[in-house]
Short mmCIF file of C-alpha atoms in Angstrom, two decimals:
data_model
loop_
_atom_site.label_atom_id
_atom_site.label_comp_id
_atom_site.label_asym_id
_atom_site.label_seq_id
_atom_site.Cartn_x
_atom_site.Cartn_y
_atom_site.Cartn_z
CA MET G 209 -0.94 -6.91 -1.99
CA ALA G 210 -4.19 -8.55 -1.01
CA LEU G 211 -5.33 -5.17 0.66
CA ASP G 212 -4.65 -3.21 -2.62
CA HIS G 213 -6.60 -5.81 -4.72
CA VAL G 214 -9.51 -5.93 -2.32
CA ARG G 215 -9.61 -2.05 -2.61
CA ASP G 216 -9.83 -2.47 -6.43
CA TYR G 217 -12.92 -4.72 -6.10
CA PHE G 218 -14.69 -3.32 -3.08
CA LEU G 219 -13.91 0.42 -2.65
CA ALA G 220 -16.75 2.72 -4.15
CA ASP G 221 -15.41 4.41 -7.27
CA ALA G 222 -12.08 2.80 -6.81
CA PHE G 223 -10.89 3.82 -10.19
CA ALA G 224 -12.53 7.32 -10.23
CA PHE G 225 -9.15 8.84 -9.37
CA PRO G 226 -5.65 7.72 -8.39
CA PRO G 227 -5.67 6.98 -4.66
CA THR G 228 -2.42 9.00 -4.25
CA ASP G 229 -3.66 12.05 -6.14
CA PRO G 230 -2.83 14.90 -3.63
CA GLU G 231 -5.76 16.92 -4.72
CA LYS G 232 -8.41 14.26 -4.49
CA THR G 233 -7.36 11.69 -1.96
CA TYR G 234 -7.67 11.64 1.87
CA ALA G 235 -5.20 10.34 4.51
CA ALA G 236 -6.58 6.88 5.03
CA LEU G 237 -6.88 6.07 1.34
CA PHE G 238 -3.48 7.58 0.56
CA ALA G 239 -1.92 5.44 3.32
CA THR G 240 -3.64 2.35 2.21
CA ARG G 241 -2.26 2.66 -1.30
CA PHE G 242 1.13 3.93 -0.25
CA ILE G 243 1.95 1.00 2.13
CA THR G 244 1.00 -1.48 -0.68
CA HIS G 245 3.73 0.15 -2.87
CA ILE G 246 6.24 -2.21 -1.12
CA CYS G 247 4.75 -5.26 -2.76
CA ALA G 248 6.04 -5.06 -6.43
CA PRO G 249 9.69 -4.04 -5.60
CA GLY G 250 9.66 -6.47 -2.64
CA PHE G 251 8.52 -9.35 -5.02
CA ALA G 252 11.39 -8.49 -7.52
CA TRP G 253 14.14 -7.98 -4.86
CA LEU G 254 13.15 -11.18 -2.95
CA SER G 255 13.03 -13.14 -6.26
CA GLY G 256 16.67 -12.15 -6.83
CA ILE G 257 17.67 -13.42 -3.40
CA SER G 258 15.80 -16.61 -3.89
CA ALA G 259 17.51 -16.98 -7.33
CA PHE G 260 20.95 -16.64 -5.66
CA MET G 261 20.18 -19.05 -2.91
CA TYR G 262 18.99 -21.53 -5.47
CA PHE G 263 22.18 -21.06 -7.41
CA LYS G 264 24.32 -21.69 -4.33
CA LYS G 265 22.42 -24.99 -3.63
CA ASN G 266 22.22 -26.33 -7.12
CA GLY G 267 24.99 -24.69 -9.29
CA LEU G 268 24.93 -22.49 -12.35
CA ALA G 269 23.53 -24.84 -14.98
CA LYS G 270 20.54 -26.03 -12.94
CA SER G 271 19.70 -22.57 -11.60
CA THR G 272 19.85 -21.00 -15.04
CA SER G 273 17.50 -23.55 -16.42
CA TYR G 274 15.13 -23.13 -13.46
CA LEU G 275 15.12 -19.36 -13.73
CA PHE G 276 14.44 -19.53 -17.51
CA SER G 277 11.74 -22.10 -17.09
CA ARG G 278 9.96 -20.37 -14.18
CA GLY G 279 10.15 -16.98 -16.00
CA LEU G 280 8.41 -18.40 -19.06
CA ILE G 281 5.81 -20.13 -16.90
CA LEU G 282 5.00 -16.87 -15.06
CA ILE G 283 4.64 -15.10 -18.36
CA LEU G 284 2.23 -17.93 -19.50
CA LEU G 285 0.26 -17.69 -16.28
CA GLU G 286 -0.10 -13.83 -16.65
CA PHE G 287 -1.67 -14.19 -20.12
CA THR G 288 -3.96 -17.10 -19.26
CA LEU G 289 -5.01 -18.05 -15.71
CA ILE G 290 -4.26 -14.66 -14.03
CA LYS G 291 -5.81 -12.63 -16.90
CA PHE G 292 -9.00 -14.76 -16.52
CA GLY G 293 -8.87 -14.21 -12.71
CA TRP G 294 -8.91 -10.50 -13.14
CA HIS G 295 -11.63 -10.20 -15.72
CA PHE G 296 -13.51 -13.49 -15.86
CA ASN G 297 -13.63 -13.47 -19.64
CA VAL G 298 -11.40 -14.67 -22.54
CA ASP G 299 -11.28 -11.43 -24.49
CA TYR G 300 -7.86 -10.96 -25.91
CA SER G 301 -8.48 -7.68 -27.72
CA THR G 302 -6.31 -6.11 -24.93
CA LEU G 303 -3.46 -7.92 -23.32
CA GLY G 304 -1.99 -6.64 -19.91
CA LEU G 305 1.71 -6.82 -19.13
CA LEU G 306 1.24 -6.69 -15.41
CA VAL G 307 3.45 -7.54 -12.40
CA ILE G 308 3.72 -11.21 -12.94
CA TRP G 309 4.78 -10.79 -16.53
CA ALA G 310 7.38 -8.31 -15.45
CA LEU G 311 8.71 -10.70 -12.85
CA GLY G 312 8.82 -13.53 -15.41
CA ILE G 313 10.67 -11.65 -18.06
CA SER G 314 13.12 -10.42 -15.47
CA MET G 315 13.79 -13.93 -14.34
CA VAL G 316 14.45 -14.91 -18.03
CA LEU G 317 16.88 -11.90 -18.32
CA LEU G 318 18.62 -12.97 -15.14
CA ALA G 319 19.02 -16.53 -16.47
CA PHE G 320 21.00 -15.04 -19.40
CA THR G 321 23.24 -13.06 -17.04
CA SER G 322 23.56 -15.30 -14.04
CA TRP G 323 26.94 -16.50 -15.34
CA LEU G 324 28.29 -13.22 -14.18
CA LYS G 325 29.83 -12.77 -10.69
CA SER G 326 27.13 -11.85 -8.22
CA HIS G 327 28.86 -8.48 -7.37
CA ILE G 328 28.81 -7.62 -11.11
CA ILE G 329 25.04 -8.44 -11.30
CA PHE G 330 24.51 -6.24 -8.19
CA ILE G 331 26.31 -3.28 -9.84
CA ILE G 332 24.24 -3.82 -13.00
CA GLY G 333 21.06 -3.64 -10.94
CA LEU G 334 22.24 -0.62 -9.02
CA LEU G 335 23.17 1.29 -12.16
CA ILE G 336 19.85 0.52 -13.77
CA LEU G 337 17.86 1.76 -10.77
CA ILE G 338 19.96 4.95 -10.34
CA ALA G 339 20.15 5.85 -14.07
CA HIS G 340 16.91 4.69 -15.77
CA ASN G 341 15.03 7.90 -14.98
CA ALA G 342 17.46 9.72 -17.38
CA LEU G 343 15.33 8.08 -20.02
CA ASP G 344 12.13 9.82 -18.81
CA GLY G 345 12.41 12.38 -21.62
CA ILE G 346 12.26 9.75 -24.40
CA THR G 347 8.63 8.88 -25.20
CA ALA G 348 7.13 6.62 -27.89
CA GLY G 349 3.79 6.83 -29.58
CA ASP G 350 0.76 4.77 -28.68
CA SER G 351 0.74 2.45 -31.78
CA GLY G 352 3.17 0.21 -33.69
CA PHE G 353 5.65 -2.50 -32.71
CA SER G 354 8.59 -0.17 -32.17
CA SER G 355 6.54 1.87 -29.70
CA LEU G 356 5.60 -1.36 -27.97
CA LEU G 357 9.28 -2.25 -27.51
CA TRP G 358 10.03 1.11 -25.87
CA HIS G 359 6.98 0.80 -23.57
CA ILE G 360 8.07 -2.76 -22.58
CA LEU G 361 11.48 -1.34 -21.76
CA HIS G 362 10.73 1.96 -19.93
CA GLN G 363 7.37 3.56 -20.77
CA SER G 364 3.99 2.43 -19.30
CA GLY G 365 0.85 2.91 -21.14
CA MET G 366 -1.48 1.37 -23.87
CA VAL G 367 -0.09 0.53 -27.32
CA ALA G 368 -2.35 -0.40 -30.35
CA LEU G 369 -0.74 -3.04 -32.56
CA THR G 370 -3.78 -3.30 -34.77
CA ASP G 371 -7.26 -1.74 -34.75
CA ALA G 372 -8.43 -4.87 -32.81
CA PHE G 373 -5.46 -5.63 -30.50
CA LYS G 374 -3.87 -3.45 -27.85
CA VAL G 375 -1.19 -4.12 -25.33
CA ASN G 376 -1.34 -2.46 -21.86
CA VAL G 377 2.23 -2.18 -20.46
CA LEU G 378 1.82 -1.55 -16.73
CA TYR G 379 5.20 -2.67 -15.56
CA PRO G 380 8.09 -1.79 -17.89
CA ILE G 381 10.97 -4.23 -17.28
CA LEU G 382 14.07 -1.92 -16.54
CA PRO G 383 13.39 -1.17 -12.88
CA MET G 384 12.07 -4.74 -12.34
CA TYR G 385 15.18 -6.27 -13.73
CA GLY G 386 17.31 -3.83 -11.79
CA LEU G 387 15.57 -4.96 -8.54
CA ILE G 388 15.98 -8.65 -9.27
CA CYS G 389 19.71 -8.07 -10.02
CA LEU G 390 20.03 -6.02 -6.83
CA GLY G 391 18.53 -8.97 -4.80
CA TYR G 392 20.64 -11.51 -6.52
CA GLY G 393 23.75 -9.45 -5.60
CA MET G 394 22.65 -9.32 -1.88
CA GLY G 395 21.78 -12.99 -1.72
CA SER G 396 25.06 -13.88 0.03
CA LEU G 397 23.85 -11.93 3.04
CA PHE G 398 21.21 -14.58 3.80
CA THR G 399 23.01 -17.25 5.72
CA ASP G 400 22.20 -18.54 9.21
CA ASP G 401 25.50 -17.40 10.72
CA SER G 402 25.09 -13.91 9.42
CA LYS G 403 21.68 -13.15 10.89
CA GLU G 404 22.68 -10.58 13.58
CA GLU G 405 24.98 -8.73 11.01
CA ARG G 406 22.24 -8.86 8.45
CA ILE G 407 19.66 -7.30 10.89
CA ALA G 408 22.13 -4.47 11.75
CA LEU G 409 22.92 -3.87 8.05
CA PHE G 410 19.22 -3.59 7.09
CA LYS G 411 18.74 -1.03 9.80
CA ARG G 412 21.52 1.07 8.45
CA LEU G 413 20.47 0.52 4.83
CA SER G 414 16.88 1.47 5.77
CA LEU G 415 18.00 4.89 7.22
CA LEU G 416 20.53 5.44 4.29
CA LEU G 417 17.94 4.90 1.70
CA PHE G 418 15.34 6.98 3.47
CA LEU G 419 17.70 9.86 3.84
CA SER G 420 18.66 9.53 0.21
CA PHE G 421 15.01 9.63 -0.79
CA ILE G 422 14.36 12.81 1.23
CA SER G 423 17.48 14.41 -0.30
CA ILE G 424 16.81 13.57 -3.92
CA ARG G 425 13.12 14.36 -3.56
CA LEU G 426 13.83 17.78 -2.03
CA VAL G 427 16.02 18.68 -4.93
CA ASN G 428 13.01 17.87 -7.19
CA MET G 429 15.03 17.68 -10.39
CA TYR G 430 15.77 13.92 -10.85
CA GLY G 431 14.60 10.63 -9.63
CA ASP G 432 10.83 10.82 -10.49
CA PRO G 433 9.07 12.01 -13.55
CA THR G 434 6.40 13.75 -11.38
CA PRO G 435 7.87 16.57 -9.38
CA TRP G 436 6.15 17.40 -6.08
CA VAL G 437 4.46 20.73 -5.64
CA SER G 438 3.75 22.94 -2.68
CA ASN G 439 0.17 23.45 -1.63
CA GLN G 440 -1.58 25.86 0.76
CA TYR G 441 -2.50 22.81 2.78
CA PHE G 442 0.37 21.03 4.48
CA TYR G 443 -1.18 17.57 4.16
CA ARG G 444 -1.52 17.98 0.42
CA THR G 445 2.13 19.05 0.14
CA THR G 446 3.10 15.96 2.10
CA PHE G 447 0.98 13.75 -0.21
CA SER G 448 2.61 15.33 -3.24
CA PHE G 449 6.01 14.76 -1.82
CA LEU G 450 5.32 11.11 -1.20
CA ASN G 451 3.44 10.63 -4.43
CA VAL G 452 6.20 8.78 -6.30
CA THR G 453 5.76 7.07 -9.65
CA LYS G 454 5.14 3.30 -9.65
CA TYR G 455 4.70 2.75 -13.46
CA PRO G 456 7.60 2.45 -14.17
CA MET G 457 9.04 2.31 -10.73
CA SER G 458 11.12 5.54 -10.32
CA LEU G 459 14.41 5.88 -8.42
CA ASP G 460 12.50 7.75 -5.71
CA TYR G 461 9.79 5.04 -5.60
CA VAL G 462 12.62 2.34 -5.17
CA LEU G 463 14.40 4.29 -2.49
CA ILE G 464 11.45 4.75 -0.22
CA THR G 465 10.00 1.39 -0.67
CA LEU G 466 13.31 -0.47 -0.14
CA SER G 467 13.71 1.62 2.90
CA ILE G 468 10.53 0.33 4.33
CA ILE G 469 11.21 -3.24 3.27
CA PHE G 470 14.71 -3.24 4.83
CA TYR G 471 13.34 -1.78 8.14
CA LEU G 472 10.50 -4.45 8.21
CA LEU G 473 13.03 -7.31 7.56
CA SER G 474 15.15 -5.95 10.38
CA LYS G 475 12.13 -6.41 12.63
CA THR G 476 10.70 -9.68 11.27
CA GLU G 477 13.99 -11.44 11.72
CA SER G 478 14.12 -10.52 15.32
CA PRO G 479 13.48 -13.45 17.73
CA LYS G 480 10.87 -11.16 19.42
CA PHE G 481 8.76 -11.10 16.35
CA LYS G 482 6.74 -14.29 17.02
CA ILE G 483 4.12 -13.73 14.24
CA HIS G 484 6.82 -14.15 11.66
CA GLN G 485 6.22 -17.94 11.45
CA TYR G 486 2.60 -17.35 10.40
CA LEU G 487 3.15 -14.63 7.94
CA ALA G 488 6.04 -16.61 6.36
CA LEU G 489 3.56 -19.23 5.06
CA PHE G 490 2.22 -16.78 2.50
CA GLY G 491 5.74 -16.19 1.27
CA LYS G 492 6.49 -19.88 0.96
CA VAL G 493 3.60 -20.23 -1.42
CA SER G 494 3.47 -16.74 -2.83
CA MET G 495 2.64 -17.55 -6.41
CA PHE G 496 -0.22 -19.87 -5.35
CA PHE G 497 -1.44 -17.31 -3.02
CA TYR G 498 -1.30 -14.60 -5.73
CA ILE G 499 -3.42 -16.69 -8.09
CA ILE G 500 -5.99 -17.92 -5.68
CA HIS G 501 -6.54 -14.65 -3.87
CA ILE G 502 -7.48 -12.81 -7.12
CA PHE G 503 -10.12 -15.47 -7.88
CA VAL G 504 -11.54 -15.39 -4.34
CA ILE G 505 -11.60 -11.60 -4.16
CA HIS G 506 -13.27 -11.35 -7.65
CA MET G 507 -15.77 -14.04 -6.94
CA LEU G 508 -16.76 -12.56 -3.59
CA ALA G 509 -17.20 -9.09 -5.18
CA ILE G 510 -19.53 -10.55 -7.80
CA ILE G 511 -21.62 -12.45 -5.17
CA LEU G 512 -22.03 -9.35 -3.09
CA PHE G 513 -22.88 -7.33 -6.18
CA ILE G 514 -25.68 -9.85 -7.04
CA LEU G 515 -26.91 -9.97 -3.40
CA THR G 516 -27.11 -6.22 -3.11
CA ASN G 517 -28.61 -5.63 -6.66
CA PHE G 518 -30.73 -8.72 -7.23
CA GLN G 519 -33.98 -6.64 -7.56
CA THR G 520 -32.59 -4.54 -10.48
CA ILE G 521 -29.97 -6.83 -11.77
CA GLU G 522 -32.08 -8.00 -14.81
CA SER G 523 -32.72 -4.48 -16.06
CA GLU G 524 -28.90 -3.45 -16.14
CA ASN G 525 -25.75 -4.78 -17.58
CA TYR G 526 -24.21 -7.55 -15.54
CA ALA G 527 -21.03 -6.33 -13.94
CA SER G 528 -18.14 -8.79 -13.79
CA GLY G 529 -14.92 -6.89 -14.56
CA VAL G 530 -12.92 -5.11 -11.88
CA THR G 531 -13.72 -1.62 -13.14
CA GLU G 532 -17.24 -2.37 -13.89
CA ILE G 533 -18.10 -3.66 -10.40
CA THR G 534 -16.69 -0.69 -8.38
CA SER G 535 -18.35 1.82 -10.90
CA LYS G 536 -21.74 0.26 -10.14
CA TYR G 537 -21.40 -0.18 -6.43
CA GLY G 538 -18.81 -0.07 -3.71
CA TYR G 539 -18.28 0.24 0.02
CA SER G 540 -16.39 2.48 2.44
CA LEU G 541 -12.58 1.95 3.12
CA TRP G 542 -13.23 0.41 6.56
CA VAL G 543 -15.21 -2.38 4.68
CA VAL G 544 -12.23 -2.95 2.48
CA TYR G 545 -10.08 -3.69 5.57
CA ILE G 546 -12.57 -6.11 7.01
CA VAL G 547 -12.86 -8.03 3.73
CA TRP G 548 -9.06 -8.12 3.44
CA ILE G 549 -8.54 -9.49 6.93
CA GLY G 550 -11.31 -12.01 6.33
CA ILE G 551 -9.79 -13.25 3.11
CA LEU G 552 -6.37 -13.71 4.83
CA PHE G 553 -7.93 -15.88 7.52
CA LEU G 554 -10.00 -17.78 4.80
CA LEU G 555 -6.93 -18.57 2.54
CA TYR G 556 -4.48 -19.31 5.39
CA PRO G 557 -5.44 -22.93 5.85
CA VAL G 558 -5.69 -23.32 2.07
CA CYS G 559 -2.16 -22.16 1.75
CA LYS G 560 -1.04 -24.37 4.60
CA LYS G 561 -2.54 -27.44 2.86
CA TYR G 562 -0.95 -26.49 -0.50
CA ARG G 563 2.38 -26.01 1.23
CA THR G 564 2.26 -29.43 2.82
CA PHE G 565 1.19 -30.99 -0.52
CA LYS G 566 3.94 -29.12 -2.42
CA SER G 567 6.62 -30.27 0.04
CA LYS G 568 5.79 -33.87 -0.65
CA HIS G 569 6.28 -33.49 -4.32
CA PRO G 570 9.45 -31.40 -4.60
CA GLN G 571 10.20 -32.40 -8.21
CA SER G 572 6.78 -31.85 -9.63
CA PHE G 573 5.54 -28.96 -11.60
CA LEU G 574 4.38 -27.37 -8.37
CA ARG G 575 7.91 -26.20 -7.65
CA PHE G 576 7.32 -23.43 -10.19
CA ILE G 577 4.16 -22.16 -8.42
#
């Protein structure tokens, strides 16, 4: 996640073309973007698991209230603090419905359905993820409230509600809600006495989902609104095959990303994986890390912009937005990786202190962040 966001702010012409465009990208850039695909579905699926574990510990009434409250708080954060972190302005002529909003609304929906048996919720999530691409042929216009409702449900894109106000729906909620339901239904796997069985299961699931992805993608008729195409260059054909749709997350996208996630989980839970205890810190304060890392990346990008353009900065428009910065300057991809690693090291002790402070106040507002 942090790598993808550093790329947004530091890679030269980061928004000139999609980084997975088979005709324009290159191997290192494609791989950089592709591996970060696991973040959004991982967040949603793990949120469902966390919700189930909270339910088992606290009961239905308390867990429902917590899901509903946290979901609303995430939506509020998306529209206020996180929006400011991305753009450093308070312009509300355009409102983005991004990943935190989608997670928040999915939690609210899960709160209303959490009274169902966990296996029923799992089946609901599975059916949504398998079937939602059948709706790809239904499209709405780019204006009006009814169009906005369909975009929120299944179609990404910009919708104008008035001449002065637009809503950019980046993450429609159907696949997000499907993933959080899937995680909730799998929450019972996460017990201390089932670790070995869980590791073995995740290895099998990883292979099963990977083979399912290959099979469905080869047929090229369902599972993704963007079919892959053959090219005279093998690497471009490979890029096209792997160039699955993220907005909204297609069935092919979910299959390949969950396959990677399950494989990684089977490795990180192994006793031989010693670095797990360090990486887990970011997961324990994931919302805090998400918010703070956007501000740090954005501020660092502006500081470097000023330092490298101080001689001419008075004669040009000051760049502060994410797209403005990378259109005016940027660095090579290897610089992006250096900045990304540096930010992780910088924020690690900050996250550690926050984790300690949060653990001392378990009933405070911090339990939502």
